[in-house]
């Protein structure tokens, strides 16, 4: 059997939520790295949720070793409270695309490996090709700008429409590269931002993120931990502001405005800043360079809702 996949920031996460006990939800099961880590650290039960049915076929080779301590459920983490079916002691979310999905050219996530222009995490609904080949140029430009922070969004959108129909990741990467300067040594691939933005669009990742954070708040027992690993600034900003808002730690507002009535805090924040990788992990896994871990601890206050406008949640003009 292959060596177990070691997810980013696993050891800092386990240290931050120690002692690990009771029932945990791994809302982005993937290759099962966090689930295995939680089980080894003392979790009595891990409920592994993933929207990608392919991950469960890969887990067959080892999941049985854990018996009834590991329960696998297909679905989105936006519904984790319902899918778990019981209050839980912890929730772990690893945002974005997994390295396993990037390594499969047929999934269409990577600009480094040619494959069909798909990008669907759940293998259902419109693919990236479906959306890019039918959407208006202005819509594509908005996606690249709001979800990828791509400064050349309009130029790239114009080139995508001119090159339609697009069918492969190599075609899309070539179109994007043609619109941008050649990268300097050490800079990321020119297509990085565009592929990120289109993937987010295809999978409604920001809508799923907000719903998933709220679902975790509903699912967690008092003193339960919410641990979220993110890989780019837009995701991390939403997670940070959600935790601050639900902990009533986001600041007091303007001295010219009346003080708003605040709900009882649903979380406390044990760490002032995000946790990053140490030198040893960075040396072993360069992907950890952009990873941030944030942790919140549930109180006994009733679950509530977060205001998307206060979270800096990227939204396309006219909705998703």
CSV table of N, CA, C and O in Angstrom, one decimal, residues 19-136:
chain,number,residue,atom,x,y,z
A,19,UNK,N,-7.0,18.1,23.9
A,19,UNK,CA,-7.0,16.7,23.5
A,19,UNK,C,-8.1,16.3,22.5
A,19,UNK,O,-9.2,16.8,22.7
A,20,UNK,N,-7.8,15.5,21.6
A,20,UNK,CA,-8.8,15.0,20.6
A,20,UNK,C,-9.6,13.9,21.2
A,20,UNK,O,-9.0,12.9,21.6
A,21,UNK,N,-10.9,14.1,21.2
A,21,UNK,CA,-11.8,13.0,21.8
A,21,UNK,C,-13.2,13.1,21.1
A,21,UNK,O,-13.5,14.1,20.5
A,22,UNK,N,-13.9,12.1,21.3
A,22,UNK,CA,-15.3,12.1,20.8
A,22,UNK,C,-15.5,12.0,19.3
A,22,UNK,O,-14.7,11.3,18.7
A,23,UNK,N,-16.5,12.6,18.8
A,23,UNK,CA,-16.9,12.5,17.4
A,23,UNK,C,-16.4,13.8,16.6
A,23,UNK,O,-16.7,14.9,17.0
A,24,UNK,N,-15.7,13.5,15.5
A,24,UNK,CA,-15.3,14.6,14.7
A,24,UNK,C,-15.8,14.4,13.2
A,24,UNK,O,-16.1,13.3,12.8
A,25,UNK,N,-16.0,15.6,12.6
A,25,UNK,CA,-16.3,15.6,11.1
A,25,UNK,C,-15.1,16.1,10.4
A,25,UNK,O,-14.6,17.2,10.6
A,26,UNK,N,-14.7,15.3,9.4
A,26,UNK,CA,-13.7,15.7,8.4
A,26,UNK,C,-14.5,16.1,7.2
A,26,UNK,O,-14.9,15.2,6.4
A,27,UNK,N,-14.8,17.4,7.0
A,27,UNK,CA,-15.8,17.8,6.0
A,27,UNK,C,-15.2,17.8,4.6
A,27,UNK,O,-16.0,18.0,3.6
A,28,UNK,N,-13.9,17.6,4.4
A,28,UNK,CA,-13.3,17.5,3.1
A,28,UNK,C,-12.3,16.3,3.1
A,28,UNK,O,-11.1,16.4,3.2
A,29,UNK,N,-12.9,15.1,3.1
A,29,UNK,CA,-12.2,13.9,3.4
A,29,UNK,C,-11.0,13.6,2.5
A,29,UNK,O,-10.0,13.3,2.9
A,30,UNK,N,-11.2,13.8,1.2
A,30,UNK,CA,-10.1,13.7,0.2
A,30,UNK,C,-9.4,12.3,0.3
A,30,UNK,O,-10.0,11.3,0.3
A,31,UNK,N,-8.1,12.4,0.6
A,31,UNK,CA,-7.3,11.2,0.7
A,31,UNK,C,-7.3,10.6,2.1
A,31,UNK,O,-6.7,9.6,2.4
A,32,UNK,N,-8.1,11.3,3.0
A,32,UNK,CA,-8.2,10.8,4.4
A,32,UNK,C,-7.2,11.1,5.4
A,32,UNK,O,-7.1,10.6,6.5
A,33,UNK,N,-6.3,12.0,5.0
A,33,UNK,CA,-5.2,12.4,5.9
A,33,UNK,C,-5.6,12.9,7.3
A,33,UNK,O,-5.0,12.5,8.3
A,34,UNK,N,-6.5,13.9,7.3
A,34,UNK,CA,-6.9,14.5,8.5
A,34,UNK,C,-7.7,13.4,9.3
A,34,UNK,O,-7.6,13.4,10.6
A,35,UNK,N,-8.5,12.6,8.7
A,35,UNK,CA,-9.3,11.6,9.4
A,35,UNK,C,-8.4,10.6,10.1
A,35,UNK,O,-8.6,10.3,11.3
A,36,UNK,N,-7.4,10.2,9.4
A,36,UNK,CA,-6.4,9.2,10.0
A,36,UNK,C,-5.7,9.9,11.2
A,36,UNK,O,-5.5,9.3,12.2
A,37,UNK,N,-5.3,11.2,11.0
A,37,UNK,CA,-4.6,11.9,12.1
A,37,UNK,C,-5.5,12.0,13.3
A,37,UNK,O,-5.0,11.8,14.4
A,38,UNK,N,-6.8,12.3,13.1
A,38,UNK,CA,-7.7,12.5,14.2
A,38,UNK,C,-7.9,11.2,14.9
A,38,UNK,O,-8.0,11.1,16.2
A,39,UNK,N,-8.1,10.1,14.2
A,39,UNK,CA,-8.3,8.8,14.8
A,39,UNK,C,-7.1,8.3,15.6
A,39,UNK,O,-7.2,7.8,16.7
A,40,UNK,N,-5.9,8.6,15.0
A,40,UNK,CA,-4.6,8.2,15.8
A,40,UNK,C,-4.5,9.0,17.0
A,40,UNK,O,-3.9,8.6,18.0
A,41,UNK,N,-5.0,10.3,17.0
A,41,UNK,CA,-4.9,11.2,18.2
A,41,UNK,C,-5.9,10.9,19.3
A,41,UNK,O,-5.8,11.5,20.3
A,42,UNK,N,-6.9,10.1,19.0
A,42,UNK,CA,-7.8,9.8,20.1
A,42,UNK,C,-9.3,9.9,19.7
A,42,UNK,O,-10.2,9.7,20.6
A,43,UNK,N,-9.7,10.4,18.5
A,43,UNK,CA,-11.1,10.5,18.2
A,43,UNK,C,-11.8,9.1,18.2
A,43,UNK,O,-11.2,8.1,17.8
A,44,UNK,N,-12.9,9.1,18.8
A,44,UNK,CA,-13.7,7.8,18.9
A,44,UNK,C,-14.3,7.5,17.6
A,44,UNK,O,-14.5,6.3,17.2
A,45,UNK,N,-14.8,8.5,16.9
A,45,UNK,CA,-15.5,8.4,15.6
A,45,UNK,C,-15.1,9.6,14.7
A,45,UNK,O,-15.2,10.7,15.2
A,46,UNK,N,-14.8,9.3,13.4
A,46,UNK,CA,-14.6,10.4,12.5
A,46,UNK,C,-15.6,10.2,11.3
A,46,UNK,O,-15.7,9.1,10.8
A,47,UNK,N,-16.4,11.2,11.0
A,47,UNK,CA,-17.4,11.1,9.9
A,47,UNK,C,-16.7,11.9,8.8
A,47,UNK,O,-16.5,13.1,8.8
A,48,UNK,N,-16.3,11.1,7.7
A,48,UNK,CA,-15.7,11.7,6.6
A,48,UNK,C,-16.7,12.0,5.5
A,48,UNK,O,-17.3,11.2,5.0
A,49,UNK,N,-16.7,13.3,5.1
A,49,UNK,CA,-17.7,13.8,4.1
A,49,UNK,C,-16.9,14.4,2.9
A,49,UNK,O,-15.9,15.1,3.1
A,50,UNK,N,-17.3,14.0,1.8
A,50,UNK,CA,-16.7,14.6,0.5
A,50,UNK,C,-17.8,14.6,-0.6
A,50,UNK,O,-18.6,13.7,-0.7
A,51,UNK,N,-17.7,15.6,-1.4
A,51,UNK,CA,-18.6,15.7,-2.5
A,51,UNK,C,-18.2,14.9,-3.7
A,51,UNK,O,-18.9,14.7,-4.7
A,52,UNK,N,-16.9,14.4,-3.7
A,52,UNK,CA,-16.3,13.7,-4.8
A,52,UNK,C,-16.4,12.2,-4.5
A,52,UNK,O,-15.8,11.7,-3.7
A,53,UNK,N,-17.3,11.5,-5.3
A,53,UNK,CA,-17.5,10.1,-5.1
A,53,UNK,C,-16.2,9.3,-5.3
A,53,UNK,O,-16.1,8.2,-4.7
A,54,UNK,N,-15.2,9.8,-6.1
A,54,UNK,CA,-14.0,9.0,-6.4
A,54,UNK,C,-13.2,8.8,-5.1
A,54,UNK,O,-12.4,7.8,-5.1
A,55,UNK,N,-13.2,9.7,-4.1
A,55,UNK,CA,-12.4,9.5,-3.0
A,55,UNK,C,-12.7,8.3,-2.2
A,55,UNK,O,-11.8,7.7,-1.5
A,56,UNK,N,-14.0,7.9,-2.2
A,56,UNK,CA,-14.4,6.7,-1.3
A,56,UNK,C,-13.9,5.4,-1.9
A,56,UNK,O,-13.6,4.5,-1.2
A,57,UNK,N,-13.8,5.4,-3.3
A,57,UNK,CA,-13.3,4.2,-3.9
A,57,UNK,C,-11.8,4.0,-3.5
A,57,UNK,O,-11.3,2.9,-3.3
A,58,UNK,N,-11.1,5.1,-3.4
A,58,UNK,CA,-9.7,5.0,-3.1
A,58,UNK,C,-9.5,4.6,-1.6
A,58,UNK,O,-8.5,4.1,-1.2
A,59,UNK,N,-10.5,5.0,-0.8
A,59,UNK,CA,-10.4,4.7,0.7
A,59,UNK,C,-10.7,3.2,1.0
A,59,UNK,O,-10.4,2.8,2.1
A,60,UNK,N,-11.2,2.5,0.1
A,60,UNK,CA,-11.6,1.1,0.3
A,60,UNK,C,-10.4,0.3,0.8
A,60,UNK,O,-10.5,-0.6,1.7
A,61,UNK,N,-9.2,0.6,0.3
A,61,UNK,CA,-8.0,-0.2,0.7
A,61,UNK,C,-7.6,-0.2,2.1
A,61,UNK,O,-7.0,-1.1,2.7
A,62,UNK,N,-8.0,0.9,2.8
A,62,UNK,CA,-7.6,1.1,4.2
A,62,UNK,C,-8.7,1.5,5.2
A,62,UNK,O,-8.5,1.3,6.4
A,63,UNK,N,-9.8,1.9,4.7
A,63,UNK,CA,-10.8,2.4,5.7
A,63,UNK,C,-11.3,1.3,6.6
A,63,UNK,O,-11.6,1.5,7.8
A,64,UNK,N,-11.3,0.1,6.1
A,64,UNK,CA,-11.8,-1.0,7.0
A,64,UNK,C,-10.9,-1.3,8.2
A,64,UNK,O,-11.4,-1.9,9.2
A,65,UNK,N,-9.7,-0.8,8.2
A,65,UNK,CA,-8.8,-1.0,9.3
A,65,UNK,C,-9.3,-0.3,10.6
A,65,UNK,O,-9.0,-0.7,11.7
A,66,UNK,N,-10.2,0.7,10.4
A,66,UNK,CA,-10.7,1.5,11.5
A,66,UNK,C,-12.1,1.0,12.0
A,66,UNK,O,-12.6,1.6,12.9
A,67,UNK,N,-12.7,0.0,11.3
A,67,UNK,CA,-14.0,-0.5,11.7
A,67,UNK,C,-15.0,0.6,11.8
A,67,UNK,O,-15.1,1.4,10.9
A,68,UNK,N,-15.8,0.5,12.8
A,68,UNK,CA,-16.9,1.5,13.0
A,68,UNK,C,-16.5,2.8,13.5
A,68,UNK,O,-17.3,3.7,13.8
A,69,UNK,N,-15.2,3.0,13.7
A,69,UNK,CA,-14.7,4.4,14.1
A,69,UNK,C,-14.6,5.3,12.9
A,69,UNK,O,-14.4,6.5,13.1
A,70,UNK,N,-14.8,4.9,11.7
A,70,UNK,CA,-14.7,5.8,10.5
A,70,UNK,C,-16.0,5.5,9.7
A,70,UNK,O,-16.3,4.4,9.3
A,71,UNK,N,-16.8,6.6,9.5
A,71,UNK,CA,-18.0,6.6,8.7
A,71,UNK,C,-17.9,7.5,7.6
A,71,UNK,O,-17.5,8.7,7.7
A,72,UNK,N,-18.1,7.0,6.3
A,72,UNK,CA,-17.9,7.8,5.1
A,72,UNK,C,-19.3,8.2,4.5
A,72,UNK,O,-20.1,7.3,4.4
A,73,UNK,N,-19.4,9.5,4.2
A,73,UNK,CA,-20.7,10.0,3.7
A,73,UNK,C,-20.4,10.9,2.5
A,73,UNK,O,-19.6,11.8,2.6
A,74,UNK,N,-21.1,10.6,1.3
A,74,UNK,CA,-21.0,11.5,0.2
A,74,UNK,C,-21.9,12.7,0.4
A,74,UNK,O,-23.1,12.5,0.7
A,75,UNK,N,-21.4,13.9,0.2
A,75,UNK,CA,-22.2,15.1,0.3
A,75,UNK,C,-21.3,16.3,0.4
A,75,UNK,O,-20.0,16.2,0.4
A,76,UNK,N,-21.9,17.5,0.5
A,76,UNK,CA,-21.1,18.7,0.7
A,76,UNK,C,-21.0,19.1,2.1
A,76,UNK,O,-21.9,18.9,2.9
A,77,UNK,N,-19.9,19.7,2.5
A,77,UNK,CA,-19.8,20.1,3.9
A,77,UNK,C,-20.7,21.3,4.3
A,77,UNK,O,-20.9,21.6,5.4
A,78,UNK,N,-21.4,21.9,3.3
A,78,UNK,CA,-22.4,22.8,3.6
A,78,UNK,C,-23.6,22.2,4.3
A,78,UNK,O,-24.4,22.9,4.9
A,79,UNK,N,-23.7,20.9,4.3
A,79,UNK,CA,-24.8,20.2,5.0
A,79,UNK,C,-24.2,19.3,6.0
A,79,UNK,O,-24.9,18.3,6.4
A,80,UNK,N,-23.1,19.6,6.6
A,80,UNK,CA,-22.4,18.6,7.5
A,80,UNK,C,-23.2,18.4,8.8
A,80,UNK,O,-23.1,17.3,9.4
A,81,UNK,N,-23.9,19.4,9.2
A,81,UNK,CA,-24.7,19.2,10.4
A,81,UNK,C,-25.8,18.1,10.2
A,81,UNK,O,-26.0,17.2,11.1
A,82,UNK,N,-26.4,18.1,9.0
A,82,UNK,CA,-27.4,17.1,8.7
A,82,UNK,C,-26.8,15.8,8.4
A,82,UNK,O,-27.3,14.7,8.9
A,83,UNK,N,-25.7,15.8,7.7
A,83,UNK,CA,-25.0,14.5,7.3
A,83,UNK,C,-24.4,13.8,8.5
A,83,UNK,O,-24.4,12.6,8.6
A,84,UNK,N,-23.9,14.6,9.5
A,84,UNK,CA,-23.4,14.0,10.7
A,84,UNK,C,-24.4,13.3,11.5
A,84,UNK,O,-24.2,12.2,12.1
A,85,UNK,N,-25.6,13.9,11.6
A,85,UNK,CA,-26.7,13.3,12.2
A,85,UNK,C,-26.7,13.3,13.7
A,85,UNK,O,-27.5,12.7,14.4
A,86,UNK,N,-25.7,14.0,14.3
A,86,UNK,CA,-25.6,14.1,15.7
A,86,UNK,C,-24.6,15.3,16.1
A,86,UNK,O,-23.8,15.7,15.2
A,87,UNK,N,-24.7,15.8,17.3
A,87,UNK,CA,-23.8,16.9,17.7
A,87,UNK,C,-22.4,16.3,17.7
A,87,UNK,O,-22.2,15.1,18.1
A,88,UNK,N,-21.4,17.1,17.4
A,88,UNK,CA,-20.0,16.6,17.3
A,88,UNK,C,-19.1,17.5,18.1
A,88,UNK,O,-19.4,18.6,18.5
A,89,UNK,N,-17.9,16.9,18.3
A,89,UNK,CA,-16.9,17.5,19.2
A,89,UNK,C,-15.9,18.3,18.4
A,89,UNK,O,-15.1,19.1,19.0
A,90,UNK,N,-15.9,18.1,17.1
A,90,UNK,CA,-14.9,18.9,16.3
A,90,UNK,C,-15.2,18.8,14.8
A,90,UNK,O,-15.8,17.8,14.3
A,91,UNK,N,-14.9,19.9,14.0
A,91,UNK,CA,-15.0,19.9,12.6
A,91,UNK,C,-13.7,20.4,12.0
A,91,UNK,O,-13.2,21.4,12.4
A,92,UNK,N,-13.2,19.7,11.0
A,92,UNK,CA,-12.0,20.1,10.2
A,92,UNK,C,-12.5,20.3,8.8
A,92,UNK,O,-13.1,19.4,8.2
A,93,UNK,N,-12.0,21.4,8.2
A,93,UNK,CA,-12.3,21.7,6.8
A,93,UNK,C,-11.0,22.1,6.2
A,93,UNK,O,-10.2,23.0,6.7
A,94,UNK,N,-10.6,21.5,5.0
A,94,UNK,CA,-9.4,21.8,4.2
A,94,UNK,C,-9.9,22.3,2.9
A,94,UNK,O,-10.4,21.6,2.1
A,95,UNK,N,-9.8,23.6,2.7
A,95,UNK,CA,-10.5,24.3,1.6
A,95,UNK,C,-9.7,24.2,0.3
A,95,UNK,O,-8.5,24.0,0.3
A,96,UNK,N,-10.5,24.4,-0.8
A,96,UNK,CA,-9.9,24.4,-2.1
A,96,UNK,C,-9.7,23.0,-2.7
A,96,UNK,O,-10.3,22.0,-2.2
A,97,UNK,N,-9.0,22.9,-3.8
A,97,UNK,CA,-8.8,21.6,-4.5
A,97,UNK,C,-7.7,20.8,-3.8
A,97,UNK,O,-6.7,21.4,-3.3
A,98,UNK,N,-7.8,19.5,-3.8
A,98,UNK,CA,-6.9,18.6,-3.2
A,98,UNK,C,-5.7,18.3,-4.1
A,98,UNK,O,-5.9,18.3,-5.4
A,99,UNK,N,-4.6,18.0,-3.6
A,99,UNK,CA,-3.4,17.6,-4.4
A,99,UNK,C,-3.8,16.3,-5.2
A,99,UNK,O,-3.3,16.1,-6.3
A,100,UNK,N,-4.6,15.4,-4.6
A,100,UNK,CA,-5.0,14.2,-5.3
A,100,UNK,C,-5.8,14.6,-6.6
A,100,UNK,O,-5.6,14.0,-7.6
A,101,UNK,N,-6.7,15.6,-6.5
A,101,UNK,CA,-7.5,16.0,-7.7
A,101,UNK,C,-6.6,16.6,-8.7
A,101,UNK,O,-6.7,16.4,-9.9
A,102,UNK,N,-5.6,17.4,-8.2
A,102,UNK,CA,-4.7,18.1,-9.2
A,102,UNK,C,-3.8,17.1,-9.9
A,102,UNK,O,-3.5,17.3,-11.1
A,103,UNK,N,-3.6,16.0,-9.3
A,103,UNK,CA,-2.7,15.0,-9.9
A,103,UNK,C,-3.4,14.1,-10.9
A,103,UNK,O,-2.8,13.2,-11.6
A,104,UNK,N,-4.7,14.3,-11.1
A,104,UNK,CA,-5.5,13.4,-12.0
A,104,UNK,C,-5.9,14.3,-13.2
A,104,UNK,O,-6.9,15.1,-13.1
A,105,UNK,N,-5.2,14.2,-14.3
A,105,UNK,CA,-5.4,15.0,-15.5
A,105,UNK,C,-6.9,14.9,-16.0
A,105,UNK,O,-7.4,15.9,-16.5
A,106,UNK,N,-7.5,13.8,-15.8
A,106,UNK,CA,-8.9,13.6,-16.3
A,106,UNK,C,-9.9,14.4,-15.5
A,106,UNK,O,-11.0,14.6,-16.0
A,107,UNK,N,-9.5,15.0,-14.4
A,107,UNK,CA,-10.4,15.8,-13.6
A,107,UNK,C,-10.4,17.3,-14.1
A,107,UNK,O,-11.3,18.1,-13.7
A,108,UNK,N,-9.4,17.7,-14.8
A,108,UNK,CA,-9.4,19.0,-15.4
A,108,UNK,C,-9.1,20.2,-14.5
A,108,UNK,O,-9.5,21.3,-14.8
A,109,UNK,N,-8.4,19.9,-13.4
A,109,UNK,CA,-8.1,21.0,-12.4
A,109,UNK,C,-6.8,21.7,-12.7
A,109,UNK,O,-6.6,22.8,-12.3
A,110,UNK,N,-5.8,21.0,-13.4
A,110,UNK,CA,-4.5,21.5,-13.4
A,110,UNK,C,-4.1,22.1,-14.8
A,110,UNK,O,-4.4,21.4,-15.8
A,111,UNK,N,-3.4,23.2,-14.8
A,111,UNK,CA,-2.9,23.8,-16.1
A,111,UNK,C,-1.6,23.1,-16.4
A,111,UNK,O,-1.1,23.4,-17.5
A,112,UNK,N,-1.0,22.3,-15.6
A,112,UNK,CA,0.2,21.6,-15.8
A,112,UNK,C,0.0,20.3,-16.5
A,112,UNK,O,1.0,19.7,-17.0
A,113,UNK,N,-1.2,19.7,-16.5
A,113,UNK,CA,-1.5,18.4,-17.1
A,113,UNK,C,-2.7,18.5,-18.0
A,113,UNK,O,-3.7,18.9,-17.5
A,114,UNK,N,-2.5,18.2,-19.2
A,114,UNK,CA,-3.6,18.4,-20.2
A,114,UNK,C,-4.7,17.3,-19.9
A,114,UNK,O,-4.4,16.2,-19.7
A,115,UNK,N,-5.9,17.8,-19.9
A,115,UNK,CA,-7.1,16.9,-19.7
A,115,UNK,C,-8.3,17.6,-20.1
A,115,UNK,O,-8.3,18.8,-20.5
A,116,UNK,N,-9.5,17.0,-20.0
A,116,UNK,CA,-10.7,17.6,-20.3
A,116,UNK,C,-11.0,18.8,-19.4
A,116,UNK,O,-10.6,18.8,-18.2
A,117,UNK,N,-11.6,19.9,-19.9
A,117,UNK,CA,-11.8,21.1,-19.1
A,117,UNK,C,-13.1,20.9,-18.2
A,117,UNK,O,-14.2,21.3,-18.6
A,118,UNK,N,-12.8,20.2,-17.1
A,118,UNK,CA,-13.9,19.8,-16.2
A,118,UNK,C,-14.0,20.6,-14.9
A,118,UNK,O,-14.9,21.5,-14.8
A,119,UNK,N,-13.2,20.3,-14.0
A,119,UNK,CA,-13.1,21.1,-12.7
A,119,UNK,C,-14.2,20.8,-11.7
A,119,UNK,O,-14.3,21.5,-10.7
A,120,UNK,N,-15.1,19.9,-11.9
A,120,UNK,CA,-16.2,19.6,-11.0
A,120,UNK,C,-15.7,18.7,-9.9
A,120,UNK,O,-15.3,17.6,-10.1
A,121,UNK,N,-15.8,19.2,-8.7
A,121,UNK,CA,-15.4,18.4,-7.5
A,121,UNK,C,-16.4,17.3,-7.3
A,121,UNK,O,-15.9,16.2,-6.9
A,122,UNK,N,-17.6,17.5,-7.5
A,122,UNK,CA,-18.6,16.5,-7.3
A,122,UNK,C,-19.0,15.7,-8.5
A,122,UNK,O,-19.9,14.8,-8.5
A,123,UNK,N,-18.4,16.0,-9.7
A,123,UNK,CA,-18.6,15.3,-10.9
A,123,UNK,C,-20.1,15.4,-11.4
A,123,UNK,O,-20.6,14.4,-12.0
A,124,UNK,N,-20.7,16.5,-11.0
A,124,UNK,CA,-22.1,16.7,-11.4
A,124,UNK,C,-22.3,18.2,-11.7
A,124,UNK,O,-21.5,19.0,-11.2
A,125,UNK,N,-23.3,18.5,-12.5
A,125,UNK,CA,-23.5,19.9,-12.9
A,125,UNK,C,-22.7,20.3,-14.0
A,125,UNK,O,-21.9,19.5,-14.6
A,126,UNK,N,-22.8,21.6,-14.4
A,126,UNK,CA,-22.0,22.1,-15.6
A,126,UNK,C,-20.5,22.1,-15.3
A,126,UNK,O,-20.0,22.4,-14.2
A,127,UNK,N,-19.8,21.7,-16.3
A,127,UNK,CA,-18.3,21.7,-16.2
A,127,UNK,C,-17.8,23.0,-16.6
A,127,UNK,O,-18.5,23.9,-17.0
A,128,UNK,N,-16.5,23.2,-16.4
A,128,UNK,CA,-15.8,24.5,-16.7
A,128,UNK,C,-16.0,24.7,-18.2
A,128,UNK,O,-16.2,25.9,-18.6
A,129,UNK,N,-15.9,23.7,-19.1
A,129,UNK,CA,-16.1,23.9,-20.5
A,129,UNK,C,-17.5,24.4,-20.8
A,129,UNK,O,-17.7,25.3,-21.6
A,130,UNK,N,-18.5,23.8,-20.1
A,130,UNK,CA,-19.9,24.2,-20.3
A,130,UNK,C,-20.1,25.7,-20.0
A,130,UNK,O,-20.7,26.4,-20.8
A,131,UNK,N,-19.5,26.1,-18.9
A,131,UNK,CA,-19.7,27.5,-18.5
A,131,UNK,C,-18.9,28.5,-19.4
A,131,UNK,O,-19.4,29.5,-19.9
A,132,UNK,N,-17.7,28.1,-19.7
A,132,UNK,CA,-16.8,29.1,-20.4
A,132,UNK,C,-17.3,29.2,-21.9
A,132,UNK,O,-17.1,30.2,-22.5
A,133,UNK,N,-17.9,28.1,-22.4
A,133,UNK,CA,-18.3,28.1,-23.8
A,133,UNK,C,-19.7,28.7,-24.0
A,133,UNK,O,-20.1,28.9,-25.2
A,134,UNK,N,-20.4,29.1,-23.0
A,134,UNK,CA,-21.7,29.6,-23.1
A,134,UNK,C,-21.9,31.0,-22.4
A,134,UNK,O,-22.8,31.7,-22.8
A,135,UNK,N,-21.1,31.3,-21.4
A,135,UNK,CA,-21.3,32.5,-20.7
A,135,UNK,C,-20.9,33.8,-21.5
A,135,UNK,O,-20.1,33.7,-22.4
A,136,UNK,N,-21.5,34.9,-21.1
A,136,UNK,CA,-21.2,36.2,-21.8
A,136,UNK,C,-19.7,36.6,-21.4
A,136,UNK,O,-19.3,36.2,-20.3
